CSV table of C-alpha atoms (C1' of nucleotides) in Angstrom, one decimal:
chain,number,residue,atom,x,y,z
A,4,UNK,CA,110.4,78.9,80.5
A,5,UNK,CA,110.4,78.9,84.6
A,6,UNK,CA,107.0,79.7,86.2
A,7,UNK,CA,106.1,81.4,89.6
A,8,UNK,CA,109.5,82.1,90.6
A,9,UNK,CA,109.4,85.1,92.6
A,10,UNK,CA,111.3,88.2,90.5
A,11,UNK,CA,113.8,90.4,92.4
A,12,UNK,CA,112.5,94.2,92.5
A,13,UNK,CA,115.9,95.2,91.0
A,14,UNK,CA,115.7,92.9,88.2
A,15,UNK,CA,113.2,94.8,86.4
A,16,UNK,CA,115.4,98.0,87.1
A,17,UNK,CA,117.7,96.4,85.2
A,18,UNK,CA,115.5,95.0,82.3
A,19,UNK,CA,114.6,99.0,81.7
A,20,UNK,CA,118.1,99.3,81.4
A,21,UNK,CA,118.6,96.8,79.7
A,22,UNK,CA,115.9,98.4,76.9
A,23,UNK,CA,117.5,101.4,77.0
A,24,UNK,CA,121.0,100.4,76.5
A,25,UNK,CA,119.3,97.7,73.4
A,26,UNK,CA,117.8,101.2,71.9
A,27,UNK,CA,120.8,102.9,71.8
A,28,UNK,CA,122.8,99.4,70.4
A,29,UNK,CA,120.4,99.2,67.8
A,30,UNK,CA,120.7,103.1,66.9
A,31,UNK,CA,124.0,102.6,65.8
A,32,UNK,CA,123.4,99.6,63.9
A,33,UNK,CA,123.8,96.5,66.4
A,34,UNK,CA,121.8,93.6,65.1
A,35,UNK,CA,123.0,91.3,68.1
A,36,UNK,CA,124.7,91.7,71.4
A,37,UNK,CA,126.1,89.0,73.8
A,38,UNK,CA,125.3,89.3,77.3
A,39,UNK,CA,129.0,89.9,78.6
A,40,UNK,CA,128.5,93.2,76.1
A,41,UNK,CA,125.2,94.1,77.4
A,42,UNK,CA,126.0,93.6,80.5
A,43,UNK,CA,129.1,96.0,80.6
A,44,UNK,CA,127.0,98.7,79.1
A,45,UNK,CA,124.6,98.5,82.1
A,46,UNK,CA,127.8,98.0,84.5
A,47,UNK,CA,126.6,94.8,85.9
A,48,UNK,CA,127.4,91.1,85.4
A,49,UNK,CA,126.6,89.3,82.6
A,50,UNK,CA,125.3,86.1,84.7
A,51,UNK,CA,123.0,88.4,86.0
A,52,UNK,CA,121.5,89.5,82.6
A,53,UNK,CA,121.4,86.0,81.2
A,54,UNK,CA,119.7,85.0,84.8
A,55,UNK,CA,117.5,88.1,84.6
A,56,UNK,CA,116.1,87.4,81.0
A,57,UNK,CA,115.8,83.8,82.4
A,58,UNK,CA,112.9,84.7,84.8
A,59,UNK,CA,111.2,84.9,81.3
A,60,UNK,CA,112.0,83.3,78.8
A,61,UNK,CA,114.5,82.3,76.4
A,62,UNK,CA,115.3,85.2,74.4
A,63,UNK,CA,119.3,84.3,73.0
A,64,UNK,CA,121.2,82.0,70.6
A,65,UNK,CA,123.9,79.8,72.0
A,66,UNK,CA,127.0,80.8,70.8
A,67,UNK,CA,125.6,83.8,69.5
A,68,UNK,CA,124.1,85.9,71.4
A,69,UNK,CA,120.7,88.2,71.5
A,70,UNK,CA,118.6,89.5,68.6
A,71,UNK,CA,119.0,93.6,69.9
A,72,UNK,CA,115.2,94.3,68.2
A,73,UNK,CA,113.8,90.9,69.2
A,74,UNK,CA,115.1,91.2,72.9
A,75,UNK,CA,113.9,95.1,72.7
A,76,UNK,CA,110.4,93.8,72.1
A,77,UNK,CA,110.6,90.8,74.4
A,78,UNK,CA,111.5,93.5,77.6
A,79,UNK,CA,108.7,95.8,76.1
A,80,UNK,CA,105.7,93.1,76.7
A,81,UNK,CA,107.5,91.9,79.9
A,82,UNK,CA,107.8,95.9,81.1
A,83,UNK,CA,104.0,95.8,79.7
A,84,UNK,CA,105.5,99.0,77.9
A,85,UNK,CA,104.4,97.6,74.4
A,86,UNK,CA,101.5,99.8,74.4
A,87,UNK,CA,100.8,103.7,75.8
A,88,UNK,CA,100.1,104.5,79.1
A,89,UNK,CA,97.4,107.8,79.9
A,90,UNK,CA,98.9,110.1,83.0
A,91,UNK,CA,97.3,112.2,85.3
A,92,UNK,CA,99.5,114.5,87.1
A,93,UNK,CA,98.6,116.3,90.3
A,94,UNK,CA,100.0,119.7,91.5
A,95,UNK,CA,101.3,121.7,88.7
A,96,UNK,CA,104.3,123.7,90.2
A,97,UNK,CA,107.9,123.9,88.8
A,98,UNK,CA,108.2,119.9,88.9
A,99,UNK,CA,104.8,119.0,87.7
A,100,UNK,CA,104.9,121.5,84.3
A,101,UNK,CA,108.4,119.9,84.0
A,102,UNK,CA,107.1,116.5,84.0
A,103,UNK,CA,104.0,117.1,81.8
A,104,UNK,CA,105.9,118.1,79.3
A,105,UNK,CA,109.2,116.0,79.8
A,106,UNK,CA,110.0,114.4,76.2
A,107,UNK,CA,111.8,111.2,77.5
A,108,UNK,CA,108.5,110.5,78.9
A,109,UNK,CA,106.4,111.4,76.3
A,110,UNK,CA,109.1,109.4,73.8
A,111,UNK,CA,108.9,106.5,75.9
A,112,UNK,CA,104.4,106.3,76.0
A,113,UNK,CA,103.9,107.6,79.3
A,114,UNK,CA,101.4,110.3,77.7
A,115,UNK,CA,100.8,113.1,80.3
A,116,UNK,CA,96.8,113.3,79.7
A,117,UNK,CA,95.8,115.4,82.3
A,118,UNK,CA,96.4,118.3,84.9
A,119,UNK,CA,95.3,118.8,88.6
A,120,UNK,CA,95.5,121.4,91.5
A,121,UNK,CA,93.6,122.8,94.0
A,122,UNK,CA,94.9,126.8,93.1
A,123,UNK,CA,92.1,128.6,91.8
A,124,UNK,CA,94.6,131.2,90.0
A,125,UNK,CA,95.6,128.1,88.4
A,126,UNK,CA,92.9,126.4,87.2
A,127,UNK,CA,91.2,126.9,83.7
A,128,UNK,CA,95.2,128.2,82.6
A,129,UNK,CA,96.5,126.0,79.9
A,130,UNK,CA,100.1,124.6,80.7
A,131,UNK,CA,103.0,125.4,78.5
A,132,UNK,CA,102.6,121.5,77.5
A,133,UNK,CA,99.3,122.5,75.8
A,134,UNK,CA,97.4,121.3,78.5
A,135,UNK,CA,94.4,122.6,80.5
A,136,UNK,CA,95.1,122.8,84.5
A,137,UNK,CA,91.8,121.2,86.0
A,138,UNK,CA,89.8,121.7,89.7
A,139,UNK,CA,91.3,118.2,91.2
A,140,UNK,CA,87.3,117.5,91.9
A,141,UNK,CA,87.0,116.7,88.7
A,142,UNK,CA,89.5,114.0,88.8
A,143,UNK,CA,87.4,111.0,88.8
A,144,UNK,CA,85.3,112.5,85.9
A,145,UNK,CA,88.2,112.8,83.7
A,146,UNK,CA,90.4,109.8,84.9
A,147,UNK,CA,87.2,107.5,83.8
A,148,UNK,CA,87.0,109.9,80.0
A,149,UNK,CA,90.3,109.6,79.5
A,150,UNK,CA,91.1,106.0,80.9
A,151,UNK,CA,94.0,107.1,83.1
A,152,UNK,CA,95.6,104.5,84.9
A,153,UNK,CA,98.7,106.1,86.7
A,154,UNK,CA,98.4,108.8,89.1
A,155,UNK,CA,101.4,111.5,89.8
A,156,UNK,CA,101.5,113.3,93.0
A,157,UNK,CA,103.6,116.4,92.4
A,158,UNK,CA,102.4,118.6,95.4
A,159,UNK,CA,103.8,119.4,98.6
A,160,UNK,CA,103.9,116.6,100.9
A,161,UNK,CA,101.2,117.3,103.4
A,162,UNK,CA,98.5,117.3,100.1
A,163,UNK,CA,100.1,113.9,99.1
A,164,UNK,CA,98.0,111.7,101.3
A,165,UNK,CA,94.9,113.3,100.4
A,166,UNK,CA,95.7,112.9,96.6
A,167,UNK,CA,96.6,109.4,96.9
A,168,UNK,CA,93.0,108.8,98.2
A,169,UNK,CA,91.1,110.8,95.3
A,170,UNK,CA,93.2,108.8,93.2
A,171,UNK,CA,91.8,105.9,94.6
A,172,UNK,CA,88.6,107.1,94.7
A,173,UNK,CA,89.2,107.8,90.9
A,174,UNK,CA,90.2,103.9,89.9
A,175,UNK,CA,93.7,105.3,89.4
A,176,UNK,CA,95.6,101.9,91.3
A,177,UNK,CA,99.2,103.1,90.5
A,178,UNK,CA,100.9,106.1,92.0
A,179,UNK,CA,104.4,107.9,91.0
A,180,UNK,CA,105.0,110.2,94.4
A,181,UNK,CA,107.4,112.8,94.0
A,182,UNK,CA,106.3,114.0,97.2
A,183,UNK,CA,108.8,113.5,100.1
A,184,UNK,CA,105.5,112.1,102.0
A,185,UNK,CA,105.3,108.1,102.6
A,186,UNK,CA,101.9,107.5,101.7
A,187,UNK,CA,99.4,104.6,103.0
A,188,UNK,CA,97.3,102.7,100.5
A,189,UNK,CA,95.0,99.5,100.0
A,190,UNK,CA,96.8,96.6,98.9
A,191,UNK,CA,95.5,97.2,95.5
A,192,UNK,CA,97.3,100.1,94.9
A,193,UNK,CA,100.7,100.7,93.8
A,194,UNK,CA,103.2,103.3,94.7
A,195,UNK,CA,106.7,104.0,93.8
A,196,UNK,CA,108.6,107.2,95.0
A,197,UNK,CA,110.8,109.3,93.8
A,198,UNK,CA,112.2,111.5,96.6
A,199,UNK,CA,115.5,113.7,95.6
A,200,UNK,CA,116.6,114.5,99.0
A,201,UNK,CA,116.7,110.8,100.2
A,202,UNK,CA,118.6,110.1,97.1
A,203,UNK,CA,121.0,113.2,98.0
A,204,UNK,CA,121.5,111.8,101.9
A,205,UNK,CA,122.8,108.8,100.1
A,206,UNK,CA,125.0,110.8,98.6
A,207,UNK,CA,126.0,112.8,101.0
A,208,UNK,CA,126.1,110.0,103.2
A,209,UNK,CA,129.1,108.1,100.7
A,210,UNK,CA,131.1,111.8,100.8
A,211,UNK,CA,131.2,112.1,104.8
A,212,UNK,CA,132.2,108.5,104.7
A,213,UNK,CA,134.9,108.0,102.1
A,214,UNK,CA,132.7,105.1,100.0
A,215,UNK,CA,133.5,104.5,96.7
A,216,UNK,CA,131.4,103.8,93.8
A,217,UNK,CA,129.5,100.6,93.2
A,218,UNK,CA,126.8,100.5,90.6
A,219,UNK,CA,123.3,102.6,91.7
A,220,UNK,CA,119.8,102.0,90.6
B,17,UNK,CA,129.8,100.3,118.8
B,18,UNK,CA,130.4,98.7,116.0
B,19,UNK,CA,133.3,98.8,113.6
B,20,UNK,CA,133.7,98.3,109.6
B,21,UNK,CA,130.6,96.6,109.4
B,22,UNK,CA,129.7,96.9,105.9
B,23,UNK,CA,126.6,98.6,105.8
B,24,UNK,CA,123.5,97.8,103.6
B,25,UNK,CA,122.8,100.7,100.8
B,26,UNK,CA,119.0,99.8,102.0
B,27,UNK,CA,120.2,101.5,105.4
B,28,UNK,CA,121.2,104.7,104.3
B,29,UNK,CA,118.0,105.3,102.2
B,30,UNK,CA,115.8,104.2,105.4
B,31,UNK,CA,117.4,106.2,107.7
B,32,UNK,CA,116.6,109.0,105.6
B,33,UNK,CA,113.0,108.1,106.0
B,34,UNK,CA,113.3,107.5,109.8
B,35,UNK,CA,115.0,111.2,109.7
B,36,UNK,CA,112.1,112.5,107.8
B,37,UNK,CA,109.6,110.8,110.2
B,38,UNK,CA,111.1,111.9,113.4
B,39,UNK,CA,110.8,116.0,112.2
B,40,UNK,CA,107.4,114.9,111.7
B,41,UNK,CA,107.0,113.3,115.0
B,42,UNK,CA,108.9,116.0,116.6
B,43,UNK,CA,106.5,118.8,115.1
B,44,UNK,CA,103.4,116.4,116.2
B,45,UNK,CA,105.5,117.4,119.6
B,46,UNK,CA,106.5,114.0,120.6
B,47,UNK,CA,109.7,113.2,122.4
B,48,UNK,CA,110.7,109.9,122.5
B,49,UNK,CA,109.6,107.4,119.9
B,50,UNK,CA,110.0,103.2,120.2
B,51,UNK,CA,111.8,101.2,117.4
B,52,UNK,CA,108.0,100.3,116.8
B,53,UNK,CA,106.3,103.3,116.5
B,54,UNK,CA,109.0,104.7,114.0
B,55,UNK,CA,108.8,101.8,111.9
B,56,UNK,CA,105.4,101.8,112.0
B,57,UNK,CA,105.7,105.1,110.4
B,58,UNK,CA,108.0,103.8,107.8
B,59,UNK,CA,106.2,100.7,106.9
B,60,UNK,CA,109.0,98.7,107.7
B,61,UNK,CA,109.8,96.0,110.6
B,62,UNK,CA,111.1,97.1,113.9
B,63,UNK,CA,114.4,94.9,114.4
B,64,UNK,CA,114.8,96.7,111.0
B,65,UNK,CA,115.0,100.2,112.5
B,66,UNK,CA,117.2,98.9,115.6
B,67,UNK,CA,119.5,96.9,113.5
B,68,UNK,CA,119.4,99.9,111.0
B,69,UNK,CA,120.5,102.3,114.0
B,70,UNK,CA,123.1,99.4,115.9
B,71,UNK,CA,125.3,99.9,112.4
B,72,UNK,CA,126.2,103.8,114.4
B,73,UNK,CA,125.9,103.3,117.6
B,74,UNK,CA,123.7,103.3,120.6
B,75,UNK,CA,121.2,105.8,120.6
B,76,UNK,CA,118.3,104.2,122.5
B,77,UNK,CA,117.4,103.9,125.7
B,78,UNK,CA,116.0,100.5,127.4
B,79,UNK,CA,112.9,100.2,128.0
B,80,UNK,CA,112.2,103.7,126.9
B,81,UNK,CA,112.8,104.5,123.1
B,82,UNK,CA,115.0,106.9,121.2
B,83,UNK,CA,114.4,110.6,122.7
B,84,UNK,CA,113.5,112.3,119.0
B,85,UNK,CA,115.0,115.3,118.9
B,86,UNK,CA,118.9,113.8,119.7
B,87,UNK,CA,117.9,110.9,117.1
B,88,UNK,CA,117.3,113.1,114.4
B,89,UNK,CA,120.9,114.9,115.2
B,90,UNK,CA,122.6,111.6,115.5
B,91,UNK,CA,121.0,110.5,111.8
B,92,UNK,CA,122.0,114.2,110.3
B,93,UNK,CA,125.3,113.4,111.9
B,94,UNK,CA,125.9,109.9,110.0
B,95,UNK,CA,124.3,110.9,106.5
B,96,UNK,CA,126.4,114.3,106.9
B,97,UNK,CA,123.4,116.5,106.5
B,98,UNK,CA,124.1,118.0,109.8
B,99,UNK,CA,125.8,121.0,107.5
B,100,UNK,CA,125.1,122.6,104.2
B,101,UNK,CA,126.2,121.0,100.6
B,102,UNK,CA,126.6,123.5,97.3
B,103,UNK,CA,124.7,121.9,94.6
B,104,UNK,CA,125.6,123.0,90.7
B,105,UNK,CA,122.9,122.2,88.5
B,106,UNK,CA,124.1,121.7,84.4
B,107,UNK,CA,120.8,121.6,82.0
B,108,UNK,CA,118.7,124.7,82.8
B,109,UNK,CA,115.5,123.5,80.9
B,110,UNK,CA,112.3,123.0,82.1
B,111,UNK,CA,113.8,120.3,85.1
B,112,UNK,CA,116.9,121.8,86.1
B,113,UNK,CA,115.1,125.2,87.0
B,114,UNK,CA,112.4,123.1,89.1
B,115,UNK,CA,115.2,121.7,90.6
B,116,UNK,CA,116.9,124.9,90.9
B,117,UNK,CA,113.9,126.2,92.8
B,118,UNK,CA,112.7,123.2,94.5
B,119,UNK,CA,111.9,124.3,98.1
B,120,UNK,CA,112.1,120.8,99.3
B,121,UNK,CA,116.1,120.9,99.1
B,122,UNK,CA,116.7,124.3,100.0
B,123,UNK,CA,114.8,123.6,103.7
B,124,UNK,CA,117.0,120.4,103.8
B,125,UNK,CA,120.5,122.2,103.0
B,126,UNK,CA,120.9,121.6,100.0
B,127,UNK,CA,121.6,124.7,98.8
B,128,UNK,CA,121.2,125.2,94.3
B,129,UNK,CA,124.5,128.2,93.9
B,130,UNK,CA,125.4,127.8,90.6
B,131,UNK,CA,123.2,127.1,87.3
B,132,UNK,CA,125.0,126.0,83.7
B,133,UNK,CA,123.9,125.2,80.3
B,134,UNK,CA,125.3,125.4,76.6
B,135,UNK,CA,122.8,127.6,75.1
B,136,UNK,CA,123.8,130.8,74.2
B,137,UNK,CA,120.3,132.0,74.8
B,138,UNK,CA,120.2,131.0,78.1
B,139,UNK,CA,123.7,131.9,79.5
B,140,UNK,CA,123.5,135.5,81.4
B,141,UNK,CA,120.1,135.0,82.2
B,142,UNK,CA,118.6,135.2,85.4
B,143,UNK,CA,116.8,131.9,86.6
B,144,UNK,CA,113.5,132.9,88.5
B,145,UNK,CA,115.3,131.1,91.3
B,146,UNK,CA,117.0,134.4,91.3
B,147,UNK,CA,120.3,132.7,90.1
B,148,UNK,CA,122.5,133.8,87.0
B,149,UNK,CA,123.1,131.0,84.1
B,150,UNK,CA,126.6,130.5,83.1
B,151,UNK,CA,128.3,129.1,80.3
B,152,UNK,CA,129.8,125.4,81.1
B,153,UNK,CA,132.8,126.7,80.7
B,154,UNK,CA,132.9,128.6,83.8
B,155,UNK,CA,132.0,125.3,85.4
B,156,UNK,CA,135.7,124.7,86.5
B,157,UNK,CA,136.3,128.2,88.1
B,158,UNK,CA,132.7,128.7,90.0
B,159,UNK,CA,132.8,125.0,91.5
B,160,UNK,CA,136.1,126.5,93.4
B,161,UNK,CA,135.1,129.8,94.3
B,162,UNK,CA,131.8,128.6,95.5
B,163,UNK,CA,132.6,125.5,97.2
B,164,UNK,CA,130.5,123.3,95.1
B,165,UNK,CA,130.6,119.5,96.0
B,166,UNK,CA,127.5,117.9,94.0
B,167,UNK,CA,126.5,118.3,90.5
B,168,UNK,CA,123.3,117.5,88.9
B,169,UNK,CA,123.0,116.9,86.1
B,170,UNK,CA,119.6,117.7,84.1
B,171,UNK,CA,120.6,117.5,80.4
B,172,UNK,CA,119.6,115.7,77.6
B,173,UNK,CA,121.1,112.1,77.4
B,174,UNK,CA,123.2,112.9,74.9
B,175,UNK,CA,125.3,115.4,77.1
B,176,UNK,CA,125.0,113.8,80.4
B,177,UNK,CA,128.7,112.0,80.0
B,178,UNK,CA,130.2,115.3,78.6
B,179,UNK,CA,129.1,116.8,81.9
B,180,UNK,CA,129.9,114.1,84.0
B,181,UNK,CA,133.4,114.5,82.7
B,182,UNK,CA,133.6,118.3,83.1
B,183,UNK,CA,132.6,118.1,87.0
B,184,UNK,CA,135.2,115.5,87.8
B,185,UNK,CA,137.9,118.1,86.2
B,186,UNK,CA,136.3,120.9,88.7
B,187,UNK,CA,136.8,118.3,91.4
B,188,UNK,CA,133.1,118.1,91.9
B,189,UNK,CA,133.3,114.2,92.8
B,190,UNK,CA,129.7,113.8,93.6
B,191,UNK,CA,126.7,113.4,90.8
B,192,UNK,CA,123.0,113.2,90.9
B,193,UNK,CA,122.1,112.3,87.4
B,194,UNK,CA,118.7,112.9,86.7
B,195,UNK,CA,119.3,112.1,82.7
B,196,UNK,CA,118.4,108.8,81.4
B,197,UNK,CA,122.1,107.7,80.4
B,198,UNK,CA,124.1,105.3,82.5
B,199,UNK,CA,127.3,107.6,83.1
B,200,UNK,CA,131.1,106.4,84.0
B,201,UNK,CA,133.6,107.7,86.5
B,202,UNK,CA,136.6,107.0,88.0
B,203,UNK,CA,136.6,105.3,90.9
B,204,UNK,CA,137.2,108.0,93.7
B,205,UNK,CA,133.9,109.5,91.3
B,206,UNK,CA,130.1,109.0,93.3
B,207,UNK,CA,127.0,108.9,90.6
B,208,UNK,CA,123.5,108.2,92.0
B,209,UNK,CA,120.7,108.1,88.9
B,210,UNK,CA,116.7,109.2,89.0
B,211,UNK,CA,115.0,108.0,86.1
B,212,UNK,CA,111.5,108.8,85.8
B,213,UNK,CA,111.0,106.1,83.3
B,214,UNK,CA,112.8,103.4,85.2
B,215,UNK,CA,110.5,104.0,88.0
B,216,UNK,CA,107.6,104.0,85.7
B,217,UNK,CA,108.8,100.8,84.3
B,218,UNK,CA,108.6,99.7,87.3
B,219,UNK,CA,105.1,100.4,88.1
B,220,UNK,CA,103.7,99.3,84.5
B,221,UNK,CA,105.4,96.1,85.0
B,222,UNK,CA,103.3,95.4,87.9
B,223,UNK,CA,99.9,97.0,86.8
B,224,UNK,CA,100.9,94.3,83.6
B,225,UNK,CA,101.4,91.3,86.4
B,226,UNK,CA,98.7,92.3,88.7
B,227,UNK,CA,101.7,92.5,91.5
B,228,UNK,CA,100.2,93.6,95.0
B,229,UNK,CA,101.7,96.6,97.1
B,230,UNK,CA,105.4,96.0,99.0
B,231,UNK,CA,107.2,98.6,100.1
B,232,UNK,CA,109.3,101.1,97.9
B,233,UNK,CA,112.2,102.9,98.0
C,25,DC,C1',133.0,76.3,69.8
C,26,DA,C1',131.1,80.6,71.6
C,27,DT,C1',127.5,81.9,74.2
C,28,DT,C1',123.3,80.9,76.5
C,29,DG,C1',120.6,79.0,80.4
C,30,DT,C1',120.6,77.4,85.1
C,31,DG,C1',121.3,74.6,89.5
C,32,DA,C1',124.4,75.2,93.2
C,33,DA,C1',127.4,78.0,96.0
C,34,DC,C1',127.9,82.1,97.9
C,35,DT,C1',127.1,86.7,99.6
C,36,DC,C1',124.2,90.1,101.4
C,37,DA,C1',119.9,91.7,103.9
C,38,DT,C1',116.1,91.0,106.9
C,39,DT,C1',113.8,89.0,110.7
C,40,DC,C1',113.6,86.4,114.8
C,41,DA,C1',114.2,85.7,119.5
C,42,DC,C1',116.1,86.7,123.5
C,43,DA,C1',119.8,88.5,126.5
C,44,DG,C1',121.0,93.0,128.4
C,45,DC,C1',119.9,96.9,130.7
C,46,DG,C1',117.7,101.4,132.2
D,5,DC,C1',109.0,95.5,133.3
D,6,DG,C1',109.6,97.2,128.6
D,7,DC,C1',112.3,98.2,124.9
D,8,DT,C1',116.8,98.3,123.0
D,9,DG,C1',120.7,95.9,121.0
D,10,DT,C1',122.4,91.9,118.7
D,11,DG,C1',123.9,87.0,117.5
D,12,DA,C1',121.7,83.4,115.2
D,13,DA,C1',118.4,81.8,111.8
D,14,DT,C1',116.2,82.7,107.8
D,15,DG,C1',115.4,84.5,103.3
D,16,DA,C1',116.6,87.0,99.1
D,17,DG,C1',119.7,88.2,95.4
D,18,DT,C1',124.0,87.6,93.0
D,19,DT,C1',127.8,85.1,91.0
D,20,DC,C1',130.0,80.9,89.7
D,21,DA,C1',130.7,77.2,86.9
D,22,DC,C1',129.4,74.2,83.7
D,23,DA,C1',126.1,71.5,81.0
D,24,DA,C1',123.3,72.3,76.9
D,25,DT,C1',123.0,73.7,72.2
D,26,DG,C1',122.4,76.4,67.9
DNA sequence: CATTGTGAACTCATTCACAGCG
DNA sequence: CGCTGTGAATGAGTTCACAATG
């Protein structure tokens, strides 16, 4: 078992696809998978499975392969997705009521808690999800009730910054911004985004260019 | 100029954020910006943002800075964005109609014209983005007559492949998969994937390490 | 003896440092 | 003189190749 090696960002994208691809696997009956299988399922190498999983353990047989549930639960604790997670989301419009009540989520234990925005003709309504649509000032009352510990910011971008703040304001130290908005935070706070239209210039950008496909996170 | 450089996937997504930045700066009514001031903005390094830019061309001025206006046209220019793009969306539930609708990539030019989906219920509808659902099996016909060049998909798992397939036969050669599966094309075939849990993932794994704040994509 | 686990080699990306230039 | 543009240096991430082993 290594210690204090410093981990790649992109191999824990591919230890959550590595779970997923082990779910499906054991769905149809897989008991064990080698990683030049695994590895083809997630279209990358199968050095850079075995070297992945390596940052943490060791989780195969020699000459045999992987255990599909045991490696399943090994990536769970090291994803820290053995257990639920409570969400908050912010800005209920199209793509927040599509998130709060997104199965693959919900499936997964990201549990969509709780409901924000700052529309009056909104709040008090309950979401289609089942879910009442809260004043955001009451954020930090109900993040500390319900022990939310990720924030999502699904409002237009200029709210974003503002949201991020109440969030920290509300202990809520890890952030999921679909907001095109790059938002500025404490070191102690975590952010990922998820912004379509830079993932579309990419796109775009390969078409106007002629690139072909390599693998994409 | 340089020539057949290969050029860093890392590029493409940050000079959508320098793009986004400089409409910013150019609403804030600035003119010319400095390598620093722009990276700055995009919480990455300066040489990063020149080097970034020296891939295209020269579009700085010494001892000045990048006049904002022509360096947003130059960046539309090289991520192709400087025109519209036809989007077909396949999977009108609760996501594909927020997508459908999503203001965000309408203002950018990316323009939703089509909507699909299997369910007999659904087909003939009108989407409240004002756009008729049609059975998949138009999918082949529409793509021609309305110039569609990406697809998105925003199906279940389980149909994401099927789709996948359908959009290469209607020479749609360009996918934004928004479904958890890993999908497989032929070669001349471009797939980029956003998955909500992934990203998730990402951020439980480091609320689980106690891993501080870098940069995301 | 098939497959893992891993140091070493290699490839790719970022940052430095300064020459080049308006 | 200040800021861009870029080769060289550094750093990070991937792949190779093979020793270790159940």
């Amino acid at each position: 078992m290594k210690k204090t090696t410093k981990i790649p960002k992109a191999t824990i994208t591919r230890l959550s696809l590595y779970y997923r691809q082990l779910e499906l696997l054991e769905f149809d009956g897989y008991r064990l998978v080698s990683s030049e299988k695994l590895a083809w399922l997630c279209q990358v190498n199968p050095a850079q499975v075995r070297k992945d999983l390596g940052y943490f353990g060791e989780f195969g047989i020699r000459g045999v392969g992987y255990d599909v549930r045991d490696l399943q639960a090994e990536i769970k604790k090291i994803l820290a997705v053995n257990r639920d997670w409570n969400l908050a989301i912010v800005g209920i419009g199209k793509l927040g009521s599509a998130i709060l009540q997104h199965q693959n989520l919900y499936i997964r234990g990201f549990k969509c808690v709780a409901a924000f925005d700052i529309d009056p003709r909104k709040i008090g309504k309950i979401s289609p999800a089942g879910i009442k649509i809260r004043d955001i000032e009451e954020l930090e009352e109900i993040a500390r009730d319900l022990n939310i510990e990720i924030g999502v910011i699904t409002t237009p971008a200029s709210a974003a910054q503002g949201i991020a703040d109440r969030f920290r304001r509300a202990h809520i130290n890890a952030i999921l911004n679909f907001s095109p908005a790059r938002i500025t935070v404490p070191e102690c706070c975590l952010v990922e985004n998820i912004d379509f239209t830079v993932t579309l210039d990419m796109l775009t950008y390969k078409l106007g260019h002629d690139i072909v496909q390599q693998y994409s996170a």
